[in-house]
Tab-separated table of N, CA and C and ligand atoms in Angstrom:
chain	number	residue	atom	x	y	z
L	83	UNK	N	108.580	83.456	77.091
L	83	UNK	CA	108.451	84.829	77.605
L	83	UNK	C	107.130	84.995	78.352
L	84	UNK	N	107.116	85.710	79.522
L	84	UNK	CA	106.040	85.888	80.104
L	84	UNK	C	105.249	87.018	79.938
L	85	UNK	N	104.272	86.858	79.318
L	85	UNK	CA	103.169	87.783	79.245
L	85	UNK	C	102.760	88.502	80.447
L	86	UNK	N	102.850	90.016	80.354
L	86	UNK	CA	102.102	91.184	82.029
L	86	UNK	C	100.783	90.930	81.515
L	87	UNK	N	100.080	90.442	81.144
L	87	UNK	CA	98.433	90.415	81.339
L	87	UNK	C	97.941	90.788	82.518
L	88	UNK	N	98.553	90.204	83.401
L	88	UNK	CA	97.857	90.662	84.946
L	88	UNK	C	98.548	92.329	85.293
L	89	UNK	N	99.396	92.215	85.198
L	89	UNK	CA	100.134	93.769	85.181
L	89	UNK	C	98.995	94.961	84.466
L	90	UNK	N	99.266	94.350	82.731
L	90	UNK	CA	98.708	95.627	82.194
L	90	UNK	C	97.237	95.561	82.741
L	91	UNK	N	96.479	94.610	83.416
L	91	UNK	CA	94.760	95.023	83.932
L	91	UNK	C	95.276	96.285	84.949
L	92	UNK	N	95.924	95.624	86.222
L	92	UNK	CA	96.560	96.261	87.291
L	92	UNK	C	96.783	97.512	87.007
L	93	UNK	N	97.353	97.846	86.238
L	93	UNK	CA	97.952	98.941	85.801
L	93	UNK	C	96.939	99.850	85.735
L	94	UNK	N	96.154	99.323	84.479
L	94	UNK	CA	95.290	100.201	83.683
L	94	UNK	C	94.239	100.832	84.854
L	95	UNK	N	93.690	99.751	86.010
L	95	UNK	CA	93.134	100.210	86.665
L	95	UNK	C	93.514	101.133	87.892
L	96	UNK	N	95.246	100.931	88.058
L	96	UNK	CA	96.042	101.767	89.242
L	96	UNK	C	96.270	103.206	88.767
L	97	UNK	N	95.798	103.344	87.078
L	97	UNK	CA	96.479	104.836	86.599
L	97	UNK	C	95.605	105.368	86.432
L	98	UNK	N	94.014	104.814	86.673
L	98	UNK	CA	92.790	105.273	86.308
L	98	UNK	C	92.141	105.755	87.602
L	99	UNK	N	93.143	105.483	88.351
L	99	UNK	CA	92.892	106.909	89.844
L	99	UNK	C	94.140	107.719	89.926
L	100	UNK	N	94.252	108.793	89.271
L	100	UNK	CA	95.241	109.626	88.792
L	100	UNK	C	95.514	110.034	89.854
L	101	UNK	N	94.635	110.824	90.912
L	101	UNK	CA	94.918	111.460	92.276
L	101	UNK	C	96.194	110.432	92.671
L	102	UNK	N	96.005	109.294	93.076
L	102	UNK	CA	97.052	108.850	93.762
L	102	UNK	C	97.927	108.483	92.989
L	103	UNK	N	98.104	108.123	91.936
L	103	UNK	CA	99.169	107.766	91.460
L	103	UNK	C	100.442	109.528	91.267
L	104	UNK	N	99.781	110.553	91.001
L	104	UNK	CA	100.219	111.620	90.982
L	104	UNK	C	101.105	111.819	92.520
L	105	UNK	N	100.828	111.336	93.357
L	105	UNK	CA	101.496	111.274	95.124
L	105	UNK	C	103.406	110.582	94.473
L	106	UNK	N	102.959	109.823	94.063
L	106	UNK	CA	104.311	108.419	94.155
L	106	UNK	C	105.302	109.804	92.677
L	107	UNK	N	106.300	109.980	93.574
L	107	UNK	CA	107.486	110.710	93.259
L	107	UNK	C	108.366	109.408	92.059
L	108	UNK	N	108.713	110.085	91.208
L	108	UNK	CA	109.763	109.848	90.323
L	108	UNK	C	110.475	108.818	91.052
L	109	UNK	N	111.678	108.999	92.008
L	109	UNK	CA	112.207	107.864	92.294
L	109	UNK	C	111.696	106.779	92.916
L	110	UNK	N	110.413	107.330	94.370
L	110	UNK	CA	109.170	106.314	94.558
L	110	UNK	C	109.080	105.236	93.351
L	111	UNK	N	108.982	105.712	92.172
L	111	UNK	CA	107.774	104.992	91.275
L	111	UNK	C	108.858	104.035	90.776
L	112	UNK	N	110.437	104.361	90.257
L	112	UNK	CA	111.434	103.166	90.515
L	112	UNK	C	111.551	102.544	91.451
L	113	UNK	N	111.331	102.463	92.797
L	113	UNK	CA	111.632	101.670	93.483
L	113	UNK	C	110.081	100.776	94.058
L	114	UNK	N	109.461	101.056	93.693
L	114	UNK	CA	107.976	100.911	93.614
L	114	UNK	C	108.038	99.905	92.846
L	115	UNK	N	108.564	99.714	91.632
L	115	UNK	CA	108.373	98.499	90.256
L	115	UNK	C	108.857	97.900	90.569
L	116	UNK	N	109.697	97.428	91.638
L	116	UNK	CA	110.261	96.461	91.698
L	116	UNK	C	109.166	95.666	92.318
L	117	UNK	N	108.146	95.998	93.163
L	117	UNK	CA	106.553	95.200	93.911
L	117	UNK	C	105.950	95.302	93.465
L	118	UNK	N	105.640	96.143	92.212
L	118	UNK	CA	104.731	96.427	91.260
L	118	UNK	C	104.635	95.022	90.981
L	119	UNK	N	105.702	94.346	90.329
L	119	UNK	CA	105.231	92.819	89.216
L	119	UNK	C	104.846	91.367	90.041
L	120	UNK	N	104.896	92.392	91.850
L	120	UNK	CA	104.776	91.214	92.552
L	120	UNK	C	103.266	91.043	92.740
L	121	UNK	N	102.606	89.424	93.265
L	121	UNK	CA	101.529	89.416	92.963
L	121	UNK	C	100.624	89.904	94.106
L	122	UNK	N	99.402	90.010	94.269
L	122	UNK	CA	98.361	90.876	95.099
L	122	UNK	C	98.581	89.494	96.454
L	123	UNK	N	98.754	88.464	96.466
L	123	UNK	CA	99.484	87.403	97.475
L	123	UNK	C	100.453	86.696	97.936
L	124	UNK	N	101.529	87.737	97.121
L	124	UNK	CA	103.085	87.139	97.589
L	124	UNK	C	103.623	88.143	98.324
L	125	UNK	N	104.104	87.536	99.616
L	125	UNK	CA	104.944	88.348	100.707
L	125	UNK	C	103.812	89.372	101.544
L	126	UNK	N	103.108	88.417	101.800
L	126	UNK	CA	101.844	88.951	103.192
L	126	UNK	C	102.400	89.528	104.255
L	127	UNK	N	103.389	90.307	104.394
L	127	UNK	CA	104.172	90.567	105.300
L	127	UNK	C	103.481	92.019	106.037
L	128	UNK	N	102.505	92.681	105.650
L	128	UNK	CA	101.784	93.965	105.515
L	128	UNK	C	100.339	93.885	106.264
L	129	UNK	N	99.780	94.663	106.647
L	129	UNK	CA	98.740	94.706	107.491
L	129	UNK	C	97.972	96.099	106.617
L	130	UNK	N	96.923	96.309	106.523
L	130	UNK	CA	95.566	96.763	105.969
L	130	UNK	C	95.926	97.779	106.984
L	131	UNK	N	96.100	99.499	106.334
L	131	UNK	CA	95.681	100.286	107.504
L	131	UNK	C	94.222	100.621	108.229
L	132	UNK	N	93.388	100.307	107.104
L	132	UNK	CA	91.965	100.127	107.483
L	132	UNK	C	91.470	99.412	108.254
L	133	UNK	N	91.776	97.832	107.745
L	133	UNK	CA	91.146	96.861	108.679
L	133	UNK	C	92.074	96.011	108.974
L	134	UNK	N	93.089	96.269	108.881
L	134	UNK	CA	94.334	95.244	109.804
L	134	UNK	C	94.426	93.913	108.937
L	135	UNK	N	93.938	93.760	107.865
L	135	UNK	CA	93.652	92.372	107.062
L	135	UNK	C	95.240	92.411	106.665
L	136	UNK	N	95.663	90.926	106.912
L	136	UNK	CA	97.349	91.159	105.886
L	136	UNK	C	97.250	91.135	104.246
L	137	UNK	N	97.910	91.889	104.233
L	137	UNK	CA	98.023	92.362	102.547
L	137	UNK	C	99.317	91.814	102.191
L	138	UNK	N	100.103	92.665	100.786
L	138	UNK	CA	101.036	91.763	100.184
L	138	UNK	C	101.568	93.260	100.237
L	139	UNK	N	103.363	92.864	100.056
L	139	UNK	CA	104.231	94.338	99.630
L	139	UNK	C	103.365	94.767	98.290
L	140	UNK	N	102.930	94.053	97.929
L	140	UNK	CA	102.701	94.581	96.502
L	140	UNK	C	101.376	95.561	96.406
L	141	UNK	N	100.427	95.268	97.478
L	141	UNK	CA	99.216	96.058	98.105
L	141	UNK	C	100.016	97.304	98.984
L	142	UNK	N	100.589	96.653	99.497
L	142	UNK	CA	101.287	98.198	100.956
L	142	UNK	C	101.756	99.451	99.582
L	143	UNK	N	102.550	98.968	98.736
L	143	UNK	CA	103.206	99.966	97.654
L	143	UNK	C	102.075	100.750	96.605
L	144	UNK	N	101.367	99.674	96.024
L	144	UNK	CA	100.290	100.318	95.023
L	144	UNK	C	99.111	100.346	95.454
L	145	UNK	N	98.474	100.144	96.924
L	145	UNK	CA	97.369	100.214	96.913
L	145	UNK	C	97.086	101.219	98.338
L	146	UNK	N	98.032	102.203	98.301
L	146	UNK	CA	98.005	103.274	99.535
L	146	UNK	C	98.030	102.045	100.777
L	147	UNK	N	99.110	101.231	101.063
L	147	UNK	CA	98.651	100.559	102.465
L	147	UNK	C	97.393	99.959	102.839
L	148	UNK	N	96.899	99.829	101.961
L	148	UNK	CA	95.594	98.900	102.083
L	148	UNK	C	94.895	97.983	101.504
L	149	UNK	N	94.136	96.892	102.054
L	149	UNK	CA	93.752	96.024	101.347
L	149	UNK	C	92.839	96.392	99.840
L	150	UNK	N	92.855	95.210	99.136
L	150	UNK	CA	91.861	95.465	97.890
L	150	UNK	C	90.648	96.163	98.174
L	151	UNK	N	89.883	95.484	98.808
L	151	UNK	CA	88.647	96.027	99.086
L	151	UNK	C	88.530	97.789	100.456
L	152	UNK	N	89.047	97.842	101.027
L	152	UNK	CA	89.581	99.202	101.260
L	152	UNK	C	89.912	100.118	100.177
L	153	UNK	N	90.969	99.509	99.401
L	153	UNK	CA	91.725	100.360	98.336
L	153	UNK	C	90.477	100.641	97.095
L	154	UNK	N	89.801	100.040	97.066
L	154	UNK	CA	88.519	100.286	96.032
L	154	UNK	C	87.879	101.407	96.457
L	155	UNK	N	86.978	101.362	97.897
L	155	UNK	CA	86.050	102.146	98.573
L	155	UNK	C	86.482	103.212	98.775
L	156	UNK	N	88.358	103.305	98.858
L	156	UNK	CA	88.397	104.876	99.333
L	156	UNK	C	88.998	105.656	97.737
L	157	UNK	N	89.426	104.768	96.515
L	157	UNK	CA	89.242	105.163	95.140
L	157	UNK	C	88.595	105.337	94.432
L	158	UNK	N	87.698	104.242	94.269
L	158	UNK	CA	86.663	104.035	93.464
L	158	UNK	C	85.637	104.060	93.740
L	159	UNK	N	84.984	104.611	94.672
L	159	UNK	CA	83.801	104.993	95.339
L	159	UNK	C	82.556	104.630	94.245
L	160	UNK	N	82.617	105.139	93.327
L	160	UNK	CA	81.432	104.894	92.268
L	160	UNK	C	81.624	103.822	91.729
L	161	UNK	N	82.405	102.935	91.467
L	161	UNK	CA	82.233	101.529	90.879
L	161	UNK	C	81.667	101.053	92.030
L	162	UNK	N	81.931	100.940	93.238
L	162	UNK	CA	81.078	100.365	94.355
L	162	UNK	C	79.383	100.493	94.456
L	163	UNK	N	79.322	101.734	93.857
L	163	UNK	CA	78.426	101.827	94.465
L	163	UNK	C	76.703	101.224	93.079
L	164	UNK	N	77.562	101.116	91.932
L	164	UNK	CA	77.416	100.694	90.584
L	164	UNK	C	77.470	99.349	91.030
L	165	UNK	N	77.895	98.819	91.524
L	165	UNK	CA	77.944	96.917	91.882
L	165	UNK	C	76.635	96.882	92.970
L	166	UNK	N	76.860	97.594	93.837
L	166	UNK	CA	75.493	97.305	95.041
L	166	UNK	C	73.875	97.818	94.271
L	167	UNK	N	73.838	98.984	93.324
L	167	UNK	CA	72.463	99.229	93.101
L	167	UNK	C	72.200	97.999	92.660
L	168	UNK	N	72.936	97.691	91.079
L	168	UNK	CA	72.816	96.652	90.039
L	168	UNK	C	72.446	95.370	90.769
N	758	ZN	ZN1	91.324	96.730	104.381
């Protein structure tokens, strides 16, 4: 059996920006899981609306259309900025 280890991090950190996850509608969020379990580099088929970097379906669905590092800066603004003082 395969362990979500990588899921439940993913997760924990995709539900811990409530703003957006609150956007993705009820049936969205079923059809959403199906790229949810896919990985942050399978099916590069997607482009970064920020910086055009190719991303994965699995970034275009859970990470507002944008790459990791985009998807941080325009969520997580304060962990960023907690990594650069430090
Ligand atoms: Zn980007």
């Amino acid at each position: 059996m395969k362990k979500p280890r990588d899921i439940g991090k993913e997760g924990a950190t995709f539900w811990a920006g409530g703003a957006f996850a609150e956007k993705v509608s009820h049936e969205d969020l079923e059809e959403k899981m199906k790229t949810f379990h896919k990985k942050h580099d399978e099916d590069m088929n997607f482009n970064c609306k920020n910086c055009d970097k190719p991303i994965s379906v699995h970034n275009k669905d859970w990470h507002a259309g944008m790459c990791d590092k985009c998807f941080n800066k325009e969520f997580f603004p304060n962990n960023q900025k907690q990594k650069v003082q430090r």
